[in-house]
Structure formats: C-alpha cells, structure tokens
C-alpha cells in the first residue's frame, strides 16, 4: 500500500531518533526544566528574531489549541475562526470543553477574509446587546490552512493589523508551519512571529515523533503557564523529549529543509494530477492536495493507496486528500501517479 | 414614555401578587418540595396531556437553556440550533461555558429548515472523521423564535420526526410559549408536549415575575436533576414562589388568555404599521414586531418610546423591535400608532 | 406544625410585597439597569461607608458563591474555606463545576483559625512543588458560619490581615449577614466592608423573597461582570425586583431591625433550652441553634415541629437545627419551648 | 551528580528505542488504529486475565486521571481519594478543572482505610441533605501510593468489596504499578484487574518514554471514549508509539522484570540507610524511599545528589524522596550510600 493519508504516518526524522538513543540513559530533570529544552528555546528565539519570546513545548495540536486559547481568553471571550478551522470542526469540541465559544467566520478555501473579520468586530462593538453576547477575544487562523492554502503576506498583514486595531491577539496554528514556510515566497518564520501574538511550530506533522512548540512573541505568556498546562493534563514528565526534538529540527535549518522536500513532492504530484486531467478541489501550494474523484475511482484507488476521504462533492464524486510529508519518497509519488 | 422594548418590563399578573401576599407568611418547605409546586405540576401535566411528565421550575431563560442542555447532553455532544437562536447568540456563551458546542444551522426568519437538519445529521453520520467531531446530541428550537415567527404544524412534525429518526431529543425553548400558542391556529400545548422531548413554559415573559417551567415529556428527566440544578446555581430556596406563579397561570386558562391579549394588540399594531406604509422586517404573527425605520426616524421615536434596536438593515435604516405583552394597554398601542 | 426548619420558610417582609404591588405595572428597563437598583446600590454604599463600592444583585447563595469565586479566581487558583463551609459541603459541587478547587482548612465550630490559615499559605509558598498544585487564590468565610457562630473582631482582623499579607482577596459569605451583625457587639457592616474584598448582604434568609447583594469593596469587580453573570445563567431579566427588595431592606435600618428580632427570639429559645437542661451542640449567638436530642425525642418532636436534622452525634443522639427568622413569632417560640 | 529525584529521569528501556528505530519509517494509520496497538492490547488482556478488557493508551498520569475520572463520573458526582492522593494534591486541580470534586478521606501513609471509606459512604447515603451535596461516584486509590506504600490483599479486597456494595467503580492509579507488583508478595496484575473497575499500567515511570495503558475491566469504557480523549486534548496522532512501547513492555514479562530491578535496588538502599541509622519517614516496600535528614545534611547532599524535597518534618528536619527506577544502576546506589 502506498501511504498518502496524512503527514503523520511515519515516526521522526532519523537524526531525532539517533539523538534520543544517545541521550536515553542520561538523567534529566522533569517537566522541561532541563538544558536541552533551554537550548531548543534559544534556537527558536533566534529563528523568530524575537529575543524575549517565551516558549513552551506541548504534545499535540488539539491540546495546544485548547490550552493556548483557553489560557489566553478571559472567561467571557470566544475565539474567531474560519468555519472550516480545525478548532471549529475537528477537535471534538475541545475549545467548548474549556468553556469558550468558537465564533465562526465564512471560510474561503480555509481562510478568513480580512474585511469580513473587520465587519464582524465592528458590528460587535456597535451592537447594543453586546453585553449579552460572547466577546471576540482572539483570532485563530491556521497557516497553512486545513485546505493547504496560505494567507498571502498582504492578507496576513491585514488580519494582524485588524487584531491590533481591535486589541485582540492573533493566534496562528502552525501544525504544518514548515510546509507553509517552505511553500511561501513571501513569509518567513520571523514574519509569522512578528505578525502574530502567539503561534506554534508544528512538530508532529513535520519531522518529530510528536510535539508542538508554542511561541509567545509579545511577552504575553499566561501566568503560571506550566501549572495551567498541568491542569489540562498536558504536561509531559520527560519534557526533554520535546526539547530534544525541536533542538534537532531547529539545527542547520532541518525543519525547513525537510518541509521543502515534502512541498516539492506535492508540487510534482499536483503537476502530475493536472497533466492527467484530474480536477483539484482547490489550488494548494503546500503538502496537502485535494483531488476530486468519481466514487468508483476512489474505491478502486483505495485498494492500493491509503488516503483520506475529505468531503463529498456531489452524489457521484468525492474529494480525497493526498498528503506528502518529510518522509515521503519520490518513488512513491511516481508510483501513485502511475496508478492514477 | 411608551414602553415597547420587551415583554419583560412589567411585574406579574395581579392575581399572582395577590396570592403571594396571601401566602406570604405561611411557612413552606424549601427547594420546591412544597404543596403548591406539587399542585402546579399536576396542572401542567393536565395541560400537556402527559400524565407522567416530570416538571422542574427554574428562574430564567438562559439558566434553563444551560441546565437543560448540559444535563441532557453527554460530554461529547453538542446542540443543534438556528444560527440566530438565543443559545447561539444572546446567552453570553452559557452553553459553551457548560462545555458544549452549539452546532449552528442556517436560520430562516429564526427557524431551522427540516431538510437542512436532516442533511446535517446524515452528513455527520456518514462522515468518516466523525469521531473527531462534536456529536449532534439534541435539537434546540424556540417557539416562537427570537424573530417572532412560528413553526407550522407540518414543520414541527418534520423536525420532531427527524429527531426520532436520529435518536436525539428535541428541546423547545418556550420562553414566549404563550404568545406562540395564542397565535397558532394549529398547535396546542399538548402538541408541543407530544412533539418534543423537553420544553419549557415561559413565565418571565408571560405573566410571572420570573420563572420557567421545564417539562420532561418522555420520562427523561436527568438523574438527580435537583442536585444538578443546585450545582449550576439555579436552585431557588423558596421554590414555592415558582409553584405559586405557575399554579396561578395554569388556573382557568389564564396563561393563554393573557397571551392572546398580547397577540391581539400586536396584530393591531402590525395592521396599523402596514396601513401607515411601514416596512416590516418579516411577517411575525406573535407579540414581537420588527419594523424597519430610517435612522433619523428611529432617533426621533426614541424620545417618546422605549423600544429595542434590533439590527442594522443598511447604512441608513435599522430594524427595531416593538413587543407587546400580557401587560400592554390598548391605549398605549393606539398612542404608539399615533406617534408613528 | 411549628416551623423552625430554616430561615427561608416564609416570603418577604410585608413592606417589600406592598411596594412590589405598587410598582407592579410600571415598566422598567431590564437586567438591573433601572433606577430602583441604582437607588438600592447607593444605599448600600452608604451603609458600607465605601463610596465607590461596586454592587451587583444576584438571586441565591450558591449562585452568588459560584459566580463570585469563579470570576475572581484565575483558572489555576482555588478557594480556601473551612471544611464545613457551605461551598465545600452543601453546594453540590458548584465551585468545582466552575473549575476551581475548594482548599479545605480544619473547621472550628464552622470557623477557620487565622494561624492555620497563615501556616497553610506559608507552606504553599515554600513548597518546591507548588507549580504542580492548586494556588490558593481567595479566602472564603461565612459570617455567621453555617453553625451560627461568629468571628470576633480580632479573628476577622487577623484573617483579613493575612489575606492582605499574601495578596489574596477575602470573600465573606453573608447569606445570614443581618443575623450576624445583629448578634455581634463588635462588628458593623462598615467593618465587614472594610475587612473584606467582596462580601454579600443576604436577602433570601433575611427578609427578601430572594436575592443577595454582592458588594465589591475595593474597585475590584471582575470585568464585564454582567456578561459573566449571564454566562452562568444568573442574570435576572427583571432586575428591578432585586433592587426593590434591597432598597426596602436598606431603608430605615429595616435589615438590621428584623435581624435583631430573629436573634432576640433565638436567644430566648437558647435560654429556654438551657433552663430545661438540653445540651447545645455549640454556643451560637445568632438565629440558628443546634440542640442535641435523643433520637426518640427527635422523632416525637417531628410530629409537631418542622426542624432540620443536622448531624448524628452518636448512635442514639442527633443534633437538630432550630432557626428563627425575621418572620418568627414570639408565640411560636413559646409554643416550641412548651413542647420540649 | 547522582540522580535519585524520581523514576522518570531517563528515557525508555533500550528495547523500546531499538524497535522504534526499526519501525520509524513504516507508515501507520493514526490515533491508535494500527496493528501494534491491537497486539499490545491483546497482550494486556492476557496479562490481566480479562478477555474482554477494553484498553486505551494515554500519554501521562495527570491526563489519564483527569480523563478516566471525568468520563466515568456523572456531572453531579465526585471522586473519593486519600487526602494525600495525587489527584487531590499534585495535579494542579485537573480533576476540578473537569468539573468534579475530589472528596478527601484521611490518608494513612498514603492509603485510605476501608472502614473510613464505608463510614463515609454510609453517612452520605443516610444524610437527609445529600441532594445538596456532591455524590460519591468513584473511589480512587494509587498502587503503590504516592508514599510508596501498598495496600495488602486484604485491604484491597475490602476497598473493592465496599465499592461493589455501594455500586461505585474502583479506579486504581497504577502510575508505578510495576513497582507495586514487583514488591507485593500477594497481588498480581490479574488481582488488580479483578478487584478494580478501571486501572492503568504506568509506562512513563516504568520503562517507557511516556504512556499509560488504561484498562477497563468490566466492559465499562465510556462511550465514544476516543472522542472524549480528543476533547480533552489527549489523543496522540501517532498512537502506534504508545502501542509499540506497551507491546514491548508486555513481552517476555519485561515490565515486571525491570520493576523488580528497581525494587531490589530500593531495598538495598533502604537496608543501607537503616544500617547507617537514618530515620525513614515510613516503611515503603517499593521504589520510593523517604528519609528524614537534618536540613544541613540535606543541603550538603544536594551538592552531589539530585533528590526530591518531600515535606518538612519540623523546623530542622526535612523528609526527602530517593527513587530508584528500571534504569538505576547498582553502582549508583552504592555511591549514594557511601555519600550518606
């Protein structure tokens, strides 16, 4: 079987496992108080160009979204997100479980529109009933989005500017950040850090066994954040495992380099699909590609390829997701194209 | 000033206050364990035609929605509601505070469409990712809706049937139930009881000082409901105050009679508005009427009438809400029409 | 039946009902934005001697405790209380429902000991593991306590001083505040206001139909408090009902006057019990008296008197609670003593 | 520095890392739906002697406690635990964050007393006010306890029997289960499975990088458990990492074998401490030993050994914790004893 279902099917970049093996029996202090974590954080600060960035390592995406959002919001605030945003659709209600509403905006291929964001915030501010409503207290976007799309520099600047104007933080879900940065011709990690108030560098989907590095860029880490992480059940005893992974990924640009590999293969795949006349659900420049198949085609393909059924297009057609990752082999992309 | 801002501007029907005065110094046992509550519940059972209906009195609408929804849902379930539903917009996130997502469906003049409901439930059931999503665990509708509109018998039957088909309860928010029943030519309280799994008879807006009577119609009151109400801070020490009010409202059809009064005046108001050429935001057969005014008209009116600013229609026009109630005097409606 | 089960068996002081009747049909704006609420708040400010006190009216004790505690604590904080405190034992977990731990201290006839409080706070501060623990973020005491006892001025000063020293607010549950003030020879409402950061003036048990007046004494009302109250389901549509009751109780010292009545009768009852040789569970100077009865005595008494079974003393004896209130008649106390 | 601060200072048993390395690039399906997880679960079922045990892998102890307790309790229920229990003291309020109260019982060297448990449950059942209280809905014990002590077979049978009698589940926190089983001369994993309703096999502290295997022994896994885990932020994308670790630990009795190693060294340490005249805080038969040191001794030791400051004994003395683990080397124990 060819495996293109997601970008979290394999383990970790070999350099990570090798280092883990090497350090395995060296005792470390608990909960991320160790020196590898400190080193990894320093590397992240440099990559972001934010000397006083505060960083915390967590285990997974939903956990990160829940903890960041609920610890940054006040109790009466909710988080604005695209209707298709991960927090709104695919986290089993983790945000609401923490007591906060997701305030959905229309999604445009996974993205929110800056003007619609501004209108929403303006309408709330002018609403005479607003004291009976959920206050918009944060904007959540994903980069890349769940549909593989990217905000342009102009769009991201606009969203960020509106957040500043209305005094609410911008949170960028970077579960696939590497693939976004590798694909973008405009935006770097420094831009992400500068334009957001908090974001995370996704590890689980980009070379790590597991792990996300949350970066608070404006001296705005919630007080006693470690305690709050523990309260959410998210504090890893052997925190150095997370530090080690990010320290490795942030060394010698490994993170971007392996991301570029995935994006290059995705572009090869996209080109091949186009050449063969397949309809793409949308234009994705990153590692996730969405192809519209006849249902019978899809069923046939499922015999030889693991992919994700994404959404029905109509009665007879379904969009599927094909994802490449840092671990995808070019020969598998070729084999996939041969099959299609 | 003429008062048409809402249907909760006055106190209670005089019969209620008189009886309260009479019973004031008779000691009662606490938390609704008294005989007046028992009598009121019995009257409600008869009005609903459900002999084994379980009834609990609460203090207000948001409290009732929060408690009913959160005690009936399982932790991983959310509640389906119209995007404009009270629970989705005007309860300051009370549902999410209790850990549950509101799953919004498109609103059609405040109502959900049965076919859209079915599609949503079907799509969820067929979604291969559903275990990562919030399970639809209840349907919430309001009767009348926040826009004064009513589900027809056919529509309500359809919604109820779909709920049965998918095995989830139907909850009818009856904050203004009296006005809905008084306006409907098709549906009675027995129908509401038969078609829903739980609903409430609104008192706050229909003749009581405060209070809502929650009716579980299918032997489905959550276990230790009183304890759960207490846990939510909703248990009234002097529960007999609620019993007394509903016992009075349910005697000699008082509830419907005073509701009809409000609806009759609303119809007179609507007729007058039409005659004078005003545009109505929509066709409401109940006690809330929504009129589109030029903003300068609105400002002028505000000098003499208290009303609710509802929503902007465009840059120059705003829809306002004019509500009648059990306490509205015909002379005030006349005076209002004279002003317009 | 003689009724001594609690201090919330009757309705409201007649002056309240009379005024309610008079104002019944005068339209008021919603949610406490009316003028009666404003007037009541002003009277409370004067009674407290705190010109800028912020006041909010709520419906009941558990609701008030839940809302005050959860809106003042940060997510990682808990509230210190006596093990027998209402919030720890008799609120069905309302505090925990809102996400916060009650940190119990040993109870001494319902009171916490200042030195034990200091030790607890000191130990927490010095604990190397404190980041894995619940932070003490508030001290809750009740005045009078659930056992009818009172903190002396010295004790209350000590508790308040320790709170200041450790930078956490002191919250005084005044569900029965009137009875405490009426019984105390040392402390006035001004002292309560000065020594606490937030407290409430109990109405439900002291002359009102229902209602508690929360007083934030240090310009420390949580932001958007009304929205947060709504989110908890605690916002009363007809807020003026609460304002009216407190305005009446705060006029001409009615609150203290009716409280004294209850305390005087309780003292008469206590004296009578002593004379007849009954054992008191403890020395209560307020309206709640706790008598130890043989179980067969208790069963016999239950035929003629409604009282509260409090707690078993041993296999054969039980402590019962006899409560007087603003509404208790002296003749009933006499009749009760005759029966005993 | 010698490292005895905890049993989670090192990585994983080498066999685990080797296998991880081997499988690293083999694509796996997500969220524990893979075959290694299936194999690991089967091995656990056999080790427990419960053919239909339901098993779920989670990442850490606090996460597991929070998720198990909150998904098994009804909203109005709390969990009974020793006052010193991990859930009551060292989880930053994770249980309360999920809405549930921890109902503390007196701790006897970390254990609850069966008779005190029975009394508590009986008193609750007979309490006329119980509907205003938190219902005891589960008993939580840890095996071994946080103090290294073990319930005897008789004690555990008694606790289990009382739970059955009162119809509430028994949850055994097995964060250090291996060390308990290795030390016990009476109890096996089959006994643990038979006597509990749910327990977990701790991996983080016993040979794994991270991970706990929750075992529902009575066909009582909460519905849609995976969804609820996701909602809590606890679902690992690469679930096979957990399966792999437990599959390895459960092969050829590795789990018990490495546990015995730790216990043997702890016994050697204990013997050495005794011989040298040190006072032990209590008698622990497992891998955690608690030694009382003069504060100046403690400070001196801290220059050469990493240990855990446990609790002050008096002004001049402190109890410290010395923990061995699967990774402790005998030569380090010898070196430690030489230092003392």
PDB file of C-alpha atoms in Angstrom, chain C residues 49-147:
ATOM      1  CA  UNK C  49     -19.122  53.525  54.085  1.00  0.00           C
ATOM      2  CA  UNK C  50     -17.484  52.767  50.749  1.00  0.00           C
ATOM      3  CA  UNK C  51     -18.295  55.452  48.234  1.00  0.00           C
ATOM      4  CA  UNK C  52     -17.056  53.587  45.215  1.00  0.00           C
ATOM      5  CA  UNK C  53     -18.279  50.143  46.150  1.00  0.00           C
ATOM      6  CA  UNK C  54     -19.499  48.180  43.110  1.00  0.00           C
ATOM      7  CA  UNK C  55     -22.676  46.238  43.687  1.00  0.00           C
ATOM      8  CA  UNK C  56     -24.482  43.502  41.812  1.00  0.00           C
ATOM      9  CA  UNK C  57     -27.706  41.755  42.755  1.00  0.00           C
ATOM     10  CA  UNK C  58     -27.994  38.017  42.387  1.00  0.00           C
ATOM     11  CA  UNK C  59     -30.734  35.514  43.179  1.00  0.00           C
ATOM     12  CA  UNK C  60     -29.375  32.995  45.675  1.00  0.00           C
ATOM     13  CA  UNK C  61     -26.477  31.946  47.811  1.00  0.00           C
ATOM     14  CA  UNK C  62     -24.960  29.081  45.835  1.00  0.00           C
ATOM     15  CA  UNK C  63     -25.288  31.091  42.655  1.00  0.00           C
ATOM     16  CA  UNK C  64     -23.540  34.004  44.304  1.00  0.00           C
ATOM     17  CA  UNK C  65     -20.736  31.891  45.700  1.00  0.00           C
ATOM     18  CA  UNK C  66     -20.152  30.202  42.366  1.00  0.00           C
ATOM     19  CA  UNK C  67     -20.153  33.405  40.371  1.00  0.00           C
ATOM     20  CA  UNK C  68     -18.072  35.495  42.756  1.00  0.00           C
ATOM     21  CA  UNK C  69     -15.477  32.810  43.315  1.00  0.00           C
ATOM     22  CA  UNK C  70     -15.110  31.705  39.709  1.00  0.00           C
ATOM     23  CA  UNK C  71     -14.962  35.201  38.267  1.00  0.00           C
ATOM     24  CA  UNK C  72     -12.420  36.434  40.795  1.00  0.00           C
ATOM     25  CA  UNK C  73     -10.090  33.439  40.679  1.00  0.00           C
ATOM     26  CA  UNK C  74      -7.651  32.798  37.911  1.00  0.00           C
ATOM     27  CA  UNK C  75      -8.024  29.373  36.307  1.00  0.00           C
ATOM     28  CA  UNK C  76      -5.194  27.831  38.306  1.00  0.00           C
ATOM     29  CA  UNK C  77      -6.400  29.116  41.656  1.00  0.00           C
ATOM     30  CA  UNK C  78      -8.649  27.579  44.300  1.00  0.00           C
ATOM     31  CA  UNK C  79     -10.512  28.999  47.250  1.00  0.00           C
ATOM     32  CA  UNK C  80      -9.630  28.322  50.865  1.00  0.00           C
ATOM     33  CA  UNK C  81     -12.606  27.523  53.092  1.00  0.00           C
ATOM     34  CA  UNK C  82     -13.445  25.798  56.333  1.00  0.00           C
ATOM     35  CA  UNK C  83     -14.039  22.095  55.772  1.00  0.00           C
ATOM     36  CA  UNK C  84     -17.610  22.678  56.921  1.00  0.00           C
ATOM     37  CA  UNK C  85     -18.060  25.763  54.730  1.00  0.00           C
ATOM     38  CA  UNK C  86     -21.163  25.919  52.570  1.00  0.00           C
ATOM     39  CA  UNK C  87     -19.078  25.992  49.402  1.00  0.00           C
ATOM     40  CA  UNK C  88     -17.264  22.836  50.470  1.00  0.00           C
ATOM     41  CA  UNK C  89     -20.208  20.760  51.586  1.00  0.00           C
ATOM     42  CA  UNK C  90     -23.655  21.936  50.618  1.00  0.00           C
ATOM     43  CA  UNK C  91     -23.499  23.361  47.134  1.00  0.00           C
ATOM     44  CA  UNK C  92     -23.495  20.135  45.151  1.00  0.00           C
ATOM     45  CA  UNK C  93     -20.033  20.898  43.842  1.00  0.00           C
ATOM     46  CA  UNK C  94     -20.947  24.245  42.296  1.00  0.00           C
ATOM     47  CA  UNK C  95     -17.441  25.597  42.813  1.00  0.00           C
ATOM     48  CA  UNK C  96     -15.793  22.588  41.234  1.00  0.00           C
ATOM     49  CA  UNK C  97     -18.345  22.696  38.423  1.00  0.00           C
ATOM     50  CA  UNK C  98     -16.908  26.107  37.629  1.00  0.00           C
ATOM     51  CA  UNK C  99     -13.426  24.566  37.502  1.00  0.00           C
ATOM     52  CA  UNK C 100     -11.984  25.511  40.874  1.00  0.00           C
ATOM     53  CA  UNK C 101     -10.894  23.501  43.871  1.00  0.00           C
ATOM     54  CA  UNK C 102     -12.039  24.251  47.374  1.00  0.00           C
ATOM     55  CA  UNK C 103      -8.973  24.022  49.596  1.00  0.00           C
ATOM     56  CA  UNK C 104     -10.324  22.943  52.990  1.00  0.00           C
ATOM     57  CA  UNK C 105      -8.918  24.087  56.325  1.00  0.00           C
ATOM     58  CA  UNK C 106      -9.957  22.498  59.627  1.00  0.00           C
ATOM     59  CA  UNK C 107     -13.226  23.939  60.889  1.00  0.00           C
ATOM     60  CA  UNK C 108     -13.567  25.081  64.469  1.00  0.00           C
ATOM     61  CA  UNK C 109     -17.294  25.373  65.053  1.00  0.00           C
ATOM     62  CA  UNK C 110     -17.554  26.495  61.464  1.00  0.00           C
ATOM     63  CA  UNK C 111     -14.629  28.911  61.561  1.00  0.00           C
ATOM     64  CA  UNK C 112     -11.112  28.768  60.213  1.00  0.00           C
ATOM     65  CA  UNK C 113      -8.247  29.544  62.545  1.00  0.00           C
ATOM     66  CA  UNK C 114      -6.087  32.500  61.484  1.00  0.00           C
ATOM     67  CA  UNK C 115      -2.886  30.729  62.457  1.00  0.00           C
ATOM     68  CA  UNK C 116      -3.808  27.647  60.486  1.00  0.00           C
ATOM     69  CA  UNK C 117      -4.600  29.869  57.545  1.00  0.00           C
ATOM     70  CA  UNK C 118      -1.206  31.526  57.781  1.00  0.00           C
ATOM     71  CA  UNK C 119       0.572  28.180  58.052  1.00  0.00           C
ATOM     72  CA  UNK C 120      -1.239  26.882  55.014  1.00  0.00           C
ATOM     73  CA  UNK C 121      -0.328  29.894  52.908  1.00  0.00           C
ATOM     74  CA  UNK C 122       3.245  29.862  54.129  1.00  0.00           C
ATOM     75  CA  UNK C 123       3.640  26.163  53.439  1.00  0.00           C
ATOM     76  CA  UNK C 124       2.292  26.618  49.944  1.00  0.00           C
ATOM     77  CA  UNK C 125       4.612  29.479  49.234  1.00  0.00           C
ATOM     78  CA  UNK C 126       7.604  27.456  50.389  1.00  0.00           C
ATOM     79  CA  UNK C 127       6.596  24.230  48.731  1.00  0.00           C
ATOM     80  CA  UNK C 128       9.076  23.375  45.953  1.00  0.00           C
ATOM     81  CA  UNK C 129       6.274  21.511  44.152  1.00  0.00           C
ATOM     82  CA  UNK C 130       3.792  24.376  44.244  1.00  0.00           C
ATOM     83  CA  UNK C 131       3.700  24.756  40.456  1.00  0.00           C
ATOM     84  CA  UNK C 132       2.025  21.338  40.371  1.00  0.00           C
ATOM     85  CA  UNK C 133      -0.566  22.356  42.901  1.00  0.00           C
ATOM     86  CA  UNK C 134      -3.692  24.487  43.083  1.00  0.00           C
ATOM     87  CA  UNK C 135      -2.744  28.049  44.002  1.00  0.00           C
ATOM     88  CA  UNK C 136      -4.661  29.497  46.933  1.00  0.00           C
ATOM     89  CA  UNK C 137      -6.339  32.494  45.317  1.00  0.00           C
ATOM     90  CA  UNK C 138      -9.012  33.582  47.769  1.00  0.00           C
ATOM     91  CA  UNK C 139     -10.205  33.012  51.311  1.00  0.00           C
ATOM     92  CA  UNK C 140     -13.893  32.301  51.828  1.00  0.00           C
ATOM     93  CA  UNK C 141     -15.525  32.586  55.200  1.00  0.00           C
ATOM     94  CA  UNK C 142     -19.165  32.837  56.191  1.00  0.00           C
ATOM     95  CA  UNK C 143     -20.437  35.353  58.684  1.00  0.00           C
ATOM     96  CA  UNK C 144     -22.234  33.962  60.578  1.00  0.00           C
ATOM     97  CA  UNK C 145     -20.957  30.485  59.821  1.00  0.00           C
ATOM     98  CA  UNK C 146     -23.113  27.528  58.909  1.00  0.00           C
ATOM     99  CA  UNK C 147     -23.042  26.703  62.637  1.00  0.00           C
TER     100      UNK C 147
END
